[in-house]
Amino acid sequence: MTDHRLELARIRAITLDLDDTLWPVWPTIERAQAALVAWLAPQAPRAAALANNRSAHLATRQTVLAAHPEITHDLGAQRLYILRHMLTQAGEDPALAEPGFAVFHEARHRVELFDDALPALTALAERYPVVALSNGNADVTRIGIGHHFRAAVSAAQVGVGKPDARIFHAGADAAGVRSEEVLHIGDDPTLDGHGALVAGMQFAWINRLGAPWPPGTQAVQPHAETRDLAQLLELLDAA
């Protein structure tokens, strides 16, 4: 646990990353993709095989983004367009894209929260307005934790994603405070850390894996570094 220069008196609101901060994202995505493949297999087996092939998925994503740069920051739209493209490529019904995406999206919201996430979120929401700030497409209301949040801001809504300072400013606006009055909490030193610091926020790094701060960025440090959200709460209480 490290407190570099956390200024508790400055904090009037929290912006909070979701994926890999409140829950591990890749097991969730893998389960959602498996649910999609299982749904597709009986009615679009060739597209199901493509959807189950990581290399094919990445190649299709590149093709889709080249044709539709306007969805670069909308992961949900990307999934839908990729699925439609795969169905078309496989010679199967592209109308299956919308219901197929609904299957994926429903499973994507069956997350398994870290043990420290819900107690910490409850405690933070009792003290500050909390705004979800994510590049992803998780809906905190569908997950069942929406009542802890003042608002949710996503890259798809703003049109830019982290680390662009504009999404952080949008998060501060949603909380009703100035950016310098926000503590941003997240797991990614670049997307969360660099973006928050450039936007003028304080940044608390949730470093669950004990990773080193990225080389070449030693001049910019998080205001706090903890192994989990429970430890961050201890730090906020002691600050």
Short mmCIF file of C-alpha atoms in Angstrom, two decimals:
data_model
loop_
_atom_site.label_atom_id
_atom_site.label_comp_id
_atom_site.label_asym_id
_atom_site.label_seq_id
_atom_site.Cartn_x
_atom_site.Cartn_y
_atom_site.Cartn_z
CA MET A 1 0.00 0.00 0.00
CA THR A 2 1.50 3.30 -1.08
CA ASP A 3 0.24 6.82 -0.50
CA HIS A 4 2.36 9.08 -2.69
CA ARG A 5 0.51 12.35 -2.26
CA LEU A 6 -3.19 11.57 -1.84
CA GLU A 7 -5.07 14.69 -0.78
CA LEU A 8 -8.28 13.57 0.87
CA ALA A 9 -9.57 17.11 1.32
CA ARG A 10 -9.67 17.57 -2.46
CA ILE A 11 -11.93 14.58 -3.10
CA ARG A 12 -15.58 15.43 -3.67
CA ALA A 13 -16.45 12.59 -6.09
CA ILE A 14 -15.21 9.25 -7.37
CA THR A 15 -14.96 7.99 -10.93
CA LEU A 16 -14.55 4.24 -11.04
CA ASP A 17 -13.34 1.87 -13.72
CA LEU A 18 -15.33 -1.36 -14.06
CA ASP A 19 -13.57 -4.18 -15.94
CA ASP A 20 -10.66 -5.65 -13.94
CA THR A 21 -11.36 -3.19 -11.11
CA LEU A 22 -14.70 -4.54 -9.88
CA TRP A 23 -14.54 -7.92 -11.64
CA PRO A 24 -12.11 -9.89 -13.83
CA VAL A 25 -13.11 -9.10 -17.39
CA TRP A 26 -11.61 -11.85 -19.56
CA PRO A 27 -13.31 -14.81 -17.86
CA THR A 28 -16.56 -12.89 -18.31
CA ILE A 29 -15.92 -12.26 -22.02
CA GLU A 30 -14.88 -15.87 -22.59
CA ARG A 31 -18.09 -17.16 -20.99
CA ALA A 32 -20.14 -14.72 -23.07
CA GLN A 33 -18.39 -15.77 -26.28
CA ALA A 34 -18.98 -19.44 -25.43
CA ALA A 35 -22.68 -18.71 -24.90
CA LEU A 36 -22.82 -17.00 -28.30
CA VAL A 37 -21.06 -19.89 -30.06
CA ALA A 38 -23.40 -22.42 -28.43
CA TRP A 39 -26.42 -20.39 -29.54
CA LEU A 40 -25.12 -20.01 -33.10
CA ALA A 41 -23.99 -23.59 -33.65
CA PRO A 42 -27.38 -25.23 -34.45
CA GLN A 43 -28.52 -22.53 -36.87
CA ALA A 44 -25.31 -20.98 -38.26
CA PRO A 45 -22.53 -23.55 -37.77
CA ARG A 46 -20.03 -21.93 -40.12
CA ALA A 47 -20.39 -18.55 -38.42
CA ALA A 48 -20.15 -20.30 -35.04
CA ALA A 49 -16.81 -21.78 -36.10
CA LEU A 50 -15.57 -18.33 -37.11
CA ALA A 51 -16.79 -16.81 -33.86
CA ASN A 52 -14.92 -19.52 -31.95
CA ASN A 53 -11.67 -18.74 -33.76
CA ARG A 54 -9.71 -15.94 -32.08
CA SER A 55 -7.60 -15.18 -35.15
CA ALA A 56 -10.71 -14.95 -37.33
CA HIS A 57 -12.34 -12.66 -34.77
CA LEU A 58 -9.34 -10.31 -34.67
CA ALA A 59 -9.07 -10.22 -38.47
CA THR A 60 -12.79 -9.50 -38.82
CA ARG A 61 -12.53 -6.74 -36.19
CA GLN A 62 -9.80 -5.06 -38.24
CA THR A 63 -11.95 -5.26 -41.37
CA VAL A 64 -15.00 -3.89 -39.57
CA LEU A 65 -13.13 -0.98 -37.97
CA ALA A 66 -11.52 -0.07 -41.29
CA ALA A 67 -14.99 0.15 -42.83
CA HIS A 68 -16.68 1.75 -39.80
CA PRO A 69 -14.21 3.96 -37.91
CA GLU A 70 -17.17 5.67 -36.23
CA ILE A 71 -17.58 2.66 -33.90
CA THR A 72 -13.97 2.58 -32.70
CA HIS A 73 -15.05 3.52 -29.17
CA ASP A 74 -18.25 1.45 -29.09
CA LEU A 75 -17.42 -2.13 -28.15
CA GLY A 76 -21.05 -3.25 -28.30
CA ALA A 77 -21.45 -1.97 -31.86
CA GLN A 78 -18.18 -3.66 -32.77
CA ARG A 79 -19.44 -7.02 -31.52
CA LEU A 80 -22.66 -6.65 -33.47
CA TYR A 81 -20.93 -5.61 -36.70
CA ILE A 82 -18.34 -8.39 -36.36
CA LEU A 83 -21.05 -10.99 -35.90
CA ARG A 84 -23.03 -9.70 -38.88
CA HIS A 85 -19.88 -9.75 -41.01
CA MET A 86 -19.09 -13.34 -39.97
CA LEU A 87 -22.60 -14.51 -40.77
CA THR A 88 -22.41 -12.89 -44.19
CA GLN A 89 -18.93 -14.30 -44.80
CA ALA A 90 -20.17 -17.77 -43.86
CA GLY A 91 -23.15 -17.50 -46.23
CA GLU A 92 -25.60 -17.66 -43.34
CA ASP A 93 -28.44 -15.37 -42.27
CA PRO A 94 -27.09 -11.94 -41.18
CA ALA A 95 -30.43 -11.30 -39.43
CA LEU A 96 -29.15 -13.63 -36.70
CA ALA A 97 -26.65 -10.93 -35.68
CA GLU A 98 -29.04 -8.96 -33.46
CA PRO A 99 -30.42 -11.90 -31.43
CA GLY A 100 -26.94 -13.43 -31.30
CA PHE A 101 -25.50 -10.24 -29.89
CA ALA A 102 -28.32 -10.15 -27.32
CA VAL A 103 -27.19 -13.61 -26.14
CA PHE A 104 -23.60 -12.41 -25.83
CA HIS A 105 -24.58 -9.16 -24.13
CA GLU A 106 -26.76 -10.91 -21.56
CA ALA A 107 -23.95 -13.30 -20.66
CA ARG A 108 -21.46 -10.43 -20.58
CA HIS A 109 -23.39 -9.02 -17.61
CA ARG A 110 -23.07 -12.19 -15.56
CA VAL A 111 -19.93 -10.98 -13.85
CA GLU A 112 -18.27 -12.38 -10.75
CA LEU A 113 -17.31 -9.46 -8.54
CA PHE A 114 -14.01 -9.47 -6.69
CA ASP A 115 -14.64 -10.18 -3.00
CA ASP A 116 -13.66 -6.64 -2.03
CA ALA A 117 -15.71 -4.91 -4.74
CA LEU A 118 -19.21 -4.70 -3.31
CA PRO A 119 -18.23 -3.74 0.27
CA ALA A 120 -15.92 -1.06 -1.08
CA LEU A 121 -18.46 0.23 -3.57
CA THR A 122 -21.07 0.45 -0.82
CA ALA A 123 -18.70 2.38 1.44
CA LEU A 124 -17.56 4.74 -1.32
CA ALA A 125 -21.14 5.51 -2.36
CA GLU A 126 -22.01 6.43 1.21
CA ARG A 127 -19.29 9.10 1.20
CA TYR A 128 -19.14 10.39 -2.38
CA PRO A 129 -21.08 10.52 -5.63
CA VAL A 130 -19.64 7.64 -7.66
CA VAL A 131 -19.60 7.63 -11.47
CA ALA A 132 -18.78 4.54 -13.53
CA LEU A 133 -16.19 5.40 -16.19
CA SER A 134 -15.53 2.68 -18.74
CA ASN A 135 -14.31 1.99 -22.24
CA GLY A 136 -16.49 -1.13 -22.21
CA ASN A 137 -20.18 -1.79 -22.58
CA ALA A 138 -21.11 -3.20 -19.17
CA ASP A 139 -24.31 -1.76 -17.71
CA VAL A 140 -24.07 -1.43 -13.93
CA THR A 141 -27.87 -1.51 -13.65
CA ARG A 142 -28.10 -4.84 -15.47
CA ILE A 143 -25.36 -6.21 -13.25
CA GLY A 144 -27.37 -5.19 -10.19
CA ILE A 145 -25.09 -2.55 -8.70
CA GLY A 146 -26.50 0.53 -10.40
CA HIS A 147 -27.96 1.95 -7.18
CA HIS A 148 -24.42 2.65 -5.94
CA PHE A 149 -23.69 5.01 -8.86
CA ARG A 150 -24.68 8.61 -9.46
CA ALA A 151 -24.16 8.06 -13.20
CA ALA A 152 -22.36 5.91 -15.75
CA VAL A 153 -20.19 7.32 -18.53
CA SER A 154 -18.91 5.16 -21.37
CA ALA A 155 -16.64 5.66 -24.36
CA ALA A 156 -19.59 4.85 -26.62
CA GLN A 157 -21.56 7.77 -25.14
CA VAL A 158 -18.74 10.31 -25.21
CA GLY A 159 -17.21 9.26 -28.52
CA VAL A 160 -13.72 8.93 -27.06
CA GLY A 161 -12.26 6.42 -24.66
CA LYS A 162 -9.70 6.43 -21.89
CA PRO A 163 -7.00 7.74 -21.75
CA ASP A 164 -8.50 10.74 -23.58
CA ALA A 165 -9.00 13.46 -20.98
CA ARG A 166 -12.43 14.29 -22.39
CA ILE A 167 -14.06 11.14 -21.02
CA PHE A 168 -12.66 11.95 -17.57
CA HIS A 169 -14.01 15.49 -17.78
CA ALA A 170 -17.38 13.99 -18.74
CA GLY A 171 -17.21 11.82 -15.64
CA ALA A 172 -16.55 14.86 -13.45
CA ASP A 173 -19.45 16.68 -15.09
CA ALA A 174 -21.74 13.72 -14.37
CA ALA A 175 -20.70 13.88 -10.72
CA GLY A 176 -21.33 17.62 -10.61
CA VAL A 177 -17.79 18.60 -9.64
CA ARG A 178 -14.58 19.89 -11.21
CA SER A 179 -12.05 17.35 -12.50
CA GLU A 180 -9.49 18.31 -9.86
CA GLU A 181 -12.05 17.36 -7.20
CA VAL A 182 -12.26 13.76 -8.45
CA LEU A 183 -10.40 10.65 -7.38
CA HIS A 184 -10.33 8.19 -10.26
CA ILE A 185 -9.93 4.53 -9.31
CA GLY A 186 -8.79 1.96 -11.85
CA ASP A 187 -6.48 -0.91 -12.69
CA ASP A 188 -4.74 0.26 -15.86
CA PRO A 189 -1.75 2.62 -15.46
CA THR A 190 -2.11 3.96 -19.00
CA LEU A 191 -5.84 4.03 -19.71
CA ASP A 192 -6.89 4.94 -16.17
CA GLY A 193 -3.74 6.47 -14.73
CA HIS A 194 -2.38 8.59 -17.52
CA GLY A 195 -5.84 9.75 -18.57
CA ALA A 196 -6.92 10.74 -15.07
CA LEU A 197 -3.68 12.55 -14.31
CA VAL A 198 -3.75 14.50 -17.58
CA ALA A 199 -7.37 15.45 -16.80
CA GLY A 200 -6.24 16.91 -13.46
CA MET A 201 -7.71 14.18 -11.25
CA GLN A 202 -6.07 12.24 -8.47
CA PHE A 203 -5.54 8.59 -9.34
CA ALA A 204 -5.68 5.48 -7.15
CA TRP A 205 -4.12 2.46 -8.84
CA ILE A 206 -5.68 -0.88 -7.93
CA ASN A 207 -2.70 -3.13 -8.60
CA ARG A 208 -4.08 -6.60 -7.89
CA LEU A 209 -1.21 -8.41 -9.62
CA GLY A 210 1.62 -6.45 -8.01
CA ALA A 211 2.85 -5.18 -11.37
CA PRO A 212 5.53 -2.50 -11.62
CA TRP A 213 4.53 0.98 -12.72
CA PRO A 214 5.26 1.11 -16.48
CA PRO A 215 8.81 2.11 -17.42
CA GLY A 216 9.23 5.51 -18.97
CA THR A 217 6.45 7.03 -16.85
CA GLN A 218 8.31 7.34 -13.55
CA ALA A 219 7.90 11.12 -13.58
CA VAL A 220 4.13 10.58 -13.32
CA GLN A 221 2.98 8.52 -10.37
CA PRO A 222 -0.41 7.48 -8.98
CA HIS A 223 -1.52 9.33 -5.89
CA ALA A 224 -2.12 5.97 -4.23
CA GLU A 225 -1.38 2.33 -5.04
CA THR A 226 -3.16 -0.54 -3.31
CA ARG A 227 -3.56 -4.27 -3.92
CA ASP A 228 -7.37 -4.05 -3.82
CA LEU A 229 -10.32 -1.80 -3.02
CA ALA A 230 -10.43 -2.82 0.64
CA GLN A 231 -6.90 -1.56 1.11
CA LEU A 232 -7.79 1.66 -0.68
CA LEU A 233 -10.62 2.23 1.79
CA GLU A 234 -8.12 1.84 4.64
CA LEU A 235 -5.94 4.45 2.99
CA LEU A 236 -8.83 6.86 2.52
CA ASP A 237 -9.84 6.42 6.15
CA ALA A 238 -6.29 7.07 7.31
CA ALA A 239 -5.56 10.00 5.00
#
